[in-house]
PDB file of C-alpha atoms in Angstrom:
ATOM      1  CA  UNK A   1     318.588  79.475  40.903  1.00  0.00           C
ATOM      2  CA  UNK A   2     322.123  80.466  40.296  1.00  0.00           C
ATOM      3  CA  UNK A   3     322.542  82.889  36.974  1.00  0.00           C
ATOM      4  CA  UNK A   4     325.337  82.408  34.476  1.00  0.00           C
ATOM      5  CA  UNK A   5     326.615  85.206  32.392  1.00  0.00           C
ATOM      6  CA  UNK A   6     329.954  83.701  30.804  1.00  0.00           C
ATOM      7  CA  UNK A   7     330.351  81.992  27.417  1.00  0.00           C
ATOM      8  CA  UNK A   8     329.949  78.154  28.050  1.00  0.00           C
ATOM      9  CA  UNK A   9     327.619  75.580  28.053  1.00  0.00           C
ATOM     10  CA  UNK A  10     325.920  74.479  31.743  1.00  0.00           C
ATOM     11  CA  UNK A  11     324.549  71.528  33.203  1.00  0.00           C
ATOM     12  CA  UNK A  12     321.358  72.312  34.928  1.00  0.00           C
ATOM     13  CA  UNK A  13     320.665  70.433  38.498  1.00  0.00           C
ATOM     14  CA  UNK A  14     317.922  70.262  40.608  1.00  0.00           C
ATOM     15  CA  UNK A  15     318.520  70.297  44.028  1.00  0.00           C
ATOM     16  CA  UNK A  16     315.720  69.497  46.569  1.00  0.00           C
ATOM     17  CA  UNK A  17     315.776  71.397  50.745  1.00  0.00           C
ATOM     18  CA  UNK A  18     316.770  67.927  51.878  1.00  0.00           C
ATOM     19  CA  UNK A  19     320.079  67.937  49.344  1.00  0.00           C
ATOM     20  CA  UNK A  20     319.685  65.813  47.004  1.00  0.00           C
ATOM     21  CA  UNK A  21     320.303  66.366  43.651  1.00  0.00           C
ATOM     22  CA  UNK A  22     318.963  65.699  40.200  1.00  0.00           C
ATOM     23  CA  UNK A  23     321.497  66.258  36.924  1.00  0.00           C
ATOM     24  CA  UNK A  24     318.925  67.180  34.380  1.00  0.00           C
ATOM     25  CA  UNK A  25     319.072  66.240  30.507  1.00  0.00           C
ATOM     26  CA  UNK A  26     319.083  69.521  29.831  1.00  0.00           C
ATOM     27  CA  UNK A  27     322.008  72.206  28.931  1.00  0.00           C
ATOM     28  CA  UNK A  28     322.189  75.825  28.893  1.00  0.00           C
ATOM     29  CA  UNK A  29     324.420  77.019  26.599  1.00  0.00           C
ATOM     30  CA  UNK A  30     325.454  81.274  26.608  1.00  0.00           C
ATOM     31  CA  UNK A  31     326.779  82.293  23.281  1.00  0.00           C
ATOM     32  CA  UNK A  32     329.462  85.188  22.482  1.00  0.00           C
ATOM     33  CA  UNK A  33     328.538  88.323  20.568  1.00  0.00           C
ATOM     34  CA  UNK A  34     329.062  87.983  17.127  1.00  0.00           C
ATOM     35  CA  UNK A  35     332.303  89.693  16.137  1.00  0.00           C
ATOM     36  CA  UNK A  36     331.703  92.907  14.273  1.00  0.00           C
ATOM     37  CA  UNK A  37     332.227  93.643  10.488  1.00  0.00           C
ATOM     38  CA  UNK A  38     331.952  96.577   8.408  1.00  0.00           C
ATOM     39  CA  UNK A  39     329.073  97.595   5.600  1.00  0.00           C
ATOM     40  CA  UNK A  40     330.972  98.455   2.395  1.00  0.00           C
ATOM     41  CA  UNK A  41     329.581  99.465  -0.985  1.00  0.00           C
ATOM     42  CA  UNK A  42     330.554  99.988  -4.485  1.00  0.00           C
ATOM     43  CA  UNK A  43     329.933 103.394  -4.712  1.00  0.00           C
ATOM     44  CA  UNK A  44     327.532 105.980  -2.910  1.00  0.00           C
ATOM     45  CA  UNK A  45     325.996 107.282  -5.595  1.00  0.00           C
ATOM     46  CA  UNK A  46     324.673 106.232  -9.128  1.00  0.00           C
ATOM     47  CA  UNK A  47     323.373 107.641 -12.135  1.00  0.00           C
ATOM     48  CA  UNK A  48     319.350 108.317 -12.209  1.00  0.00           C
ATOM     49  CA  UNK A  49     318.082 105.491 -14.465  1.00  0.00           C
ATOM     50  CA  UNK A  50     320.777 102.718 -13.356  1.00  0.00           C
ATOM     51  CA  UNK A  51     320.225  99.856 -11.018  1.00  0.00           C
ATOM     52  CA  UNK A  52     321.900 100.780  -7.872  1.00  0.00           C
ATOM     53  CA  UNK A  53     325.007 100.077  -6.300  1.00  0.00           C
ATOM     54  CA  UNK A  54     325.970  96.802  -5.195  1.00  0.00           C
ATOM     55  CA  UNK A  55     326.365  96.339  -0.828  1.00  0.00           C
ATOM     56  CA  UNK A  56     328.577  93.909   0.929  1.00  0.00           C
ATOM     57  CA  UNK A  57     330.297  93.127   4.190  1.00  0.00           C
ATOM     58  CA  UNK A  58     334.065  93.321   5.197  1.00  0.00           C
ATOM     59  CA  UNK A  59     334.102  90.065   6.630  1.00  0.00           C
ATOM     60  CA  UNK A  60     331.476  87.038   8.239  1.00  0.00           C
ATOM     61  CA  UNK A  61     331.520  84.758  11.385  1.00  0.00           C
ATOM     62  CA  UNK A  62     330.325  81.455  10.551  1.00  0.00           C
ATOM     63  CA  UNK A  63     326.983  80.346  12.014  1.00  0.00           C
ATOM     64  CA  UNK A  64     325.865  84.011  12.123  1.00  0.00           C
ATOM     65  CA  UNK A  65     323.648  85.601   9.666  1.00  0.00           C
ATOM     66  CA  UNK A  66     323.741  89.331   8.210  1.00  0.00           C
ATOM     67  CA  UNK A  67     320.466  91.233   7.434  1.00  0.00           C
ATOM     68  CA  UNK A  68     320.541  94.489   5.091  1.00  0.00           C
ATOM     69  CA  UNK A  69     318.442  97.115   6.730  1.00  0.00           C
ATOM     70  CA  UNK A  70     317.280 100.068   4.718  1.00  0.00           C
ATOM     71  CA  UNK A  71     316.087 103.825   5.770  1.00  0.00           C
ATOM     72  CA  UNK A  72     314.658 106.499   3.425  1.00  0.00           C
ATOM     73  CA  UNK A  73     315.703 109.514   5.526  1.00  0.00           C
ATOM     74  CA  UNK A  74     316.837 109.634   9.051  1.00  0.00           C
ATOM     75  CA  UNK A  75     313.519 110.013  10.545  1.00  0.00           C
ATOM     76  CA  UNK A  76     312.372 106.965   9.201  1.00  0.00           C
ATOM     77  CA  UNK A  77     312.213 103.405  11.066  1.00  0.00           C
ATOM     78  CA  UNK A  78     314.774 100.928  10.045  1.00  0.00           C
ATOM     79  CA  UNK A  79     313.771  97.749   8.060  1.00  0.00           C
ATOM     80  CA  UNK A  80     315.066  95.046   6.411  1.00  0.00           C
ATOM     81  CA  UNK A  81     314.863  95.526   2.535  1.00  0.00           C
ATOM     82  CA  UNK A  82     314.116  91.387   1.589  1.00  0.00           C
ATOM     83  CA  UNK A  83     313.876  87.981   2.347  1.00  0.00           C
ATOM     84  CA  UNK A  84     316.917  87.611   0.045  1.00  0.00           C
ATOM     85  CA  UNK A  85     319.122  90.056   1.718  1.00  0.00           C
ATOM     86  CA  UNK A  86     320.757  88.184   4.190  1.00  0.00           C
ATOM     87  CA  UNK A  87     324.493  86.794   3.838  1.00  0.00           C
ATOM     88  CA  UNK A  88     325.048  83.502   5.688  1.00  0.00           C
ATOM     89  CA  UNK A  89     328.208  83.557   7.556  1.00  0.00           C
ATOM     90  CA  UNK A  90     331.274  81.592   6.432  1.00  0.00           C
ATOM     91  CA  UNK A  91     333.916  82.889   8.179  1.00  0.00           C
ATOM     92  CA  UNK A  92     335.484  84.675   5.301  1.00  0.00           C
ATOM     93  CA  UNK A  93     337.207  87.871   5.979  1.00  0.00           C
ATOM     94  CA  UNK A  94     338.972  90.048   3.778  1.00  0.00           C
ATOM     95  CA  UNK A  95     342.147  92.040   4.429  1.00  0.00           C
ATOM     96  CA  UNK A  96     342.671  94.348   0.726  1.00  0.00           C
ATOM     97  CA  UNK A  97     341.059  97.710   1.183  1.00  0.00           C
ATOM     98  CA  UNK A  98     337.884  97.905  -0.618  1.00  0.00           C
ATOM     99  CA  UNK A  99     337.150  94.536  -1.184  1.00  0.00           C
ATOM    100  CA  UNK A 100     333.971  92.564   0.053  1.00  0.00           C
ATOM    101  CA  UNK A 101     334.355  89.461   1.592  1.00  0.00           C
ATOM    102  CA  UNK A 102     330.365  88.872   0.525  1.00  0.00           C
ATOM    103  CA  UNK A 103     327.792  90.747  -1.272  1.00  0.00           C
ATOM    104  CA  UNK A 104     324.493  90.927  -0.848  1.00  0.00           C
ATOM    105  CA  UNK A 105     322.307  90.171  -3.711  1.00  0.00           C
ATOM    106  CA  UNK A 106     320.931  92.727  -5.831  1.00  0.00           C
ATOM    107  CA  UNK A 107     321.424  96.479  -6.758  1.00  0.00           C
ATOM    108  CA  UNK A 108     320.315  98.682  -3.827  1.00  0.00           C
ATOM    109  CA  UNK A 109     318.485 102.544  -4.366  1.00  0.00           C
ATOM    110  CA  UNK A 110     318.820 105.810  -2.770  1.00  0.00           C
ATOM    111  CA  UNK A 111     318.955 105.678   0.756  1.00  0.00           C
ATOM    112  CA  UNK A 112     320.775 104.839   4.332  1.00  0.00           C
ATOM    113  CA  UNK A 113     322.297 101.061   4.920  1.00  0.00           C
ATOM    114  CA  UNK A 114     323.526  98.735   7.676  1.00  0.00           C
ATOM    115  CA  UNK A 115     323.862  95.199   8.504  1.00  0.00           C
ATOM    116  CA  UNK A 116     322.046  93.401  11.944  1.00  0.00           C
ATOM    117  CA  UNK A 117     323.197  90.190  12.815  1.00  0.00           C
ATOM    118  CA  UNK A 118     320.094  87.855  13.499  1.00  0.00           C
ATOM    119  CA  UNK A 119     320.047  85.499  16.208  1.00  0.00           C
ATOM    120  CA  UNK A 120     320.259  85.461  19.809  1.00  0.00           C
ATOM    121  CA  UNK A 121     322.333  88.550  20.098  1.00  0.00           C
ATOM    122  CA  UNK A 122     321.273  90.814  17.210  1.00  0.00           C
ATOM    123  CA  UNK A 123     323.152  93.038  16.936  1.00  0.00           C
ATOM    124  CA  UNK A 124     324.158  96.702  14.872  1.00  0.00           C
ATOM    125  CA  UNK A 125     327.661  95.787  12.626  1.00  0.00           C
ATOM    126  CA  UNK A 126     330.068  98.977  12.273  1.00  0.00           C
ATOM    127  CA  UNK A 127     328.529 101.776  10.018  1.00  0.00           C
ATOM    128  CA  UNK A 128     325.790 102.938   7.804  1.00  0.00           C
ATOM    129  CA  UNK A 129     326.292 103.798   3.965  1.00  0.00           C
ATOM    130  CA  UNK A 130     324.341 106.697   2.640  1.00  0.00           C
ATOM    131  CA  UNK A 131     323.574 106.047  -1.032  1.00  0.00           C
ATOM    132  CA  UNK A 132     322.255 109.151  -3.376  1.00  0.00           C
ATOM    133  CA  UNK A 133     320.858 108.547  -6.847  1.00  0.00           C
ATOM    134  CA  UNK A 134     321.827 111.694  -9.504  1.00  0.00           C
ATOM    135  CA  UNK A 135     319.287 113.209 -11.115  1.00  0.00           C
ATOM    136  CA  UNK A 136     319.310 111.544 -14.821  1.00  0.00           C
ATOM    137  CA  UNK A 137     320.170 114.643 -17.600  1.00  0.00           C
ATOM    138  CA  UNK A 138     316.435 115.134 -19.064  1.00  0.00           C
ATOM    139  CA  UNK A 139     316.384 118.525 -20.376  1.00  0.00           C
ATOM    140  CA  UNK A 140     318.953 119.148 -23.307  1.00  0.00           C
ATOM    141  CA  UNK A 141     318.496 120.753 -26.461  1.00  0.00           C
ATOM    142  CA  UNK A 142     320.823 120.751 -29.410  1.00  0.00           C
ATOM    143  CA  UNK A 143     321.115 122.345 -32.753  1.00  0.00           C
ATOM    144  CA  UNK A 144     323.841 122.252 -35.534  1.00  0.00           C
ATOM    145  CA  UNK A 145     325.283 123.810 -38.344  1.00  0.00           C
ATOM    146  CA  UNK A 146     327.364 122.791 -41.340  1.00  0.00           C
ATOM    147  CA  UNK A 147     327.525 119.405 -43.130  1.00  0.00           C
ATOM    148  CA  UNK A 148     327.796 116.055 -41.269  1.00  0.00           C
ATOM    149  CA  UNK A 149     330.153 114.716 -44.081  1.00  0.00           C
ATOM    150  CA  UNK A 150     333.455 113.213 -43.066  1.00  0.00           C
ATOM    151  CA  UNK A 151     336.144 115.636 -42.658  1.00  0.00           C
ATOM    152  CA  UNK A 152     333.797 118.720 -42.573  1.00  0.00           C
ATOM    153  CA  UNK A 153     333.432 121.492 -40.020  1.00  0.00           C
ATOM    154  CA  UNK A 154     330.167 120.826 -37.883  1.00  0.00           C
ATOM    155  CA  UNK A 155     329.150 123.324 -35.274  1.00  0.00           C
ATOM    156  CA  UNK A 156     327.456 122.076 -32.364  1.00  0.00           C
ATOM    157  CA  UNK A 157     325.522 124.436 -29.942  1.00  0.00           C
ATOM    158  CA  UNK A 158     323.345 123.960 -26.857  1.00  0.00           C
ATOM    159  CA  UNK A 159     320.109 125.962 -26.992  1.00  0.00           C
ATOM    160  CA  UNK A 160     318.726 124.801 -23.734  1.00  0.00           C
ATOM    161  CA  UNK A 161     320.826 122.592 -20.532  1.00  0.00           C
ATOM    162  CA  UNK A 162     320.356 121.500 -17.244  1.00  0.00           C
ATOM    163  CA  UNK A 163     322.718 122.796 -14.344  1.00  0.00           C
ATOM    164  CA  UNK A 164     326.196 120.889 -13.554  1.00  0.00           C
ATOM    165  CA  UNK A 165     326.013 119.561 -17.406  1.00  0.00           C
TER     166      UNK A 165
END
């Protein structure tokens, strides 16, 4: 048996000790690698209480499909976040800087993305995207002095903060 490793689609024959030689039905078709696209987002971070970020891809290759695959922390296993993350690919690619040729549906949480092609080669696309969620203000207390009529003096003061506000 002969083995192939180059893009194209074979014939298979059979071919018996005494020569003779069968054409089978049968073809055997090798596929490229899928060509390779960056993860982008719409931010890294987000506010504590907010939806997420939205997560796209710089480009797709038709007949190839994208999974999202998610990580809490580096020592975790990668998996893919749902059935509904997955972009179909349509061949679009984009050229502006920052722009997403596709999205992926949904808002997406704290932690560590990329994108696996599915298929017979699946493959890793270019790059993770770390995403951090900011601790949502909780802890403020305010007090004031004066009248809260229009054009008077008020005097605002905070009795009690959080750090970085």
């Amino acid at each position: 048996m002969a083995t192939k490793s180059a893009v194209g689609t074979y014939v298979i024959r059979a071919v018996d000790s005494l020569g003779c030689e069968l054409q089978l039905s049968e073809t055997y078709t090798i596929t490229p690698l899928p060509e390779r696209f960056s993860i982008l987002s719409s931010a890294l971070e987000y506010c504590g209480g907010e939806a997420g970020v939205v997560l796209g891809i710089s480009g797709t290759q038709a007949g190839v499909n994208y999974w999202l695959q998610h990580r809490a922390d580096e020592h975790d296993d990668w998996e893919r976040v749902s059935a509904s993350s997955v972009i179909y690919g349509t061949g679009v690619e984009v050229s502006g800087e920052g722009e997403m040729a596709e999205v992926f549906s949904g808002k997406y949480k704290a932690g560590t993305y990329r994108i696996v092609t599915e298929g017979c080669h699946e493959q890793v696309m270019d790059g993770e995207i770390t995403i951090q969620e900011i601790p949502q203000v909780t802890d403020i207390e305010v007090s004031y002095r004066g009248k809260s009529c229009v054009d008077s003096v008020v005097s605002v003061v905070l009795t009690k903060t959080e750090p970085n506000v």
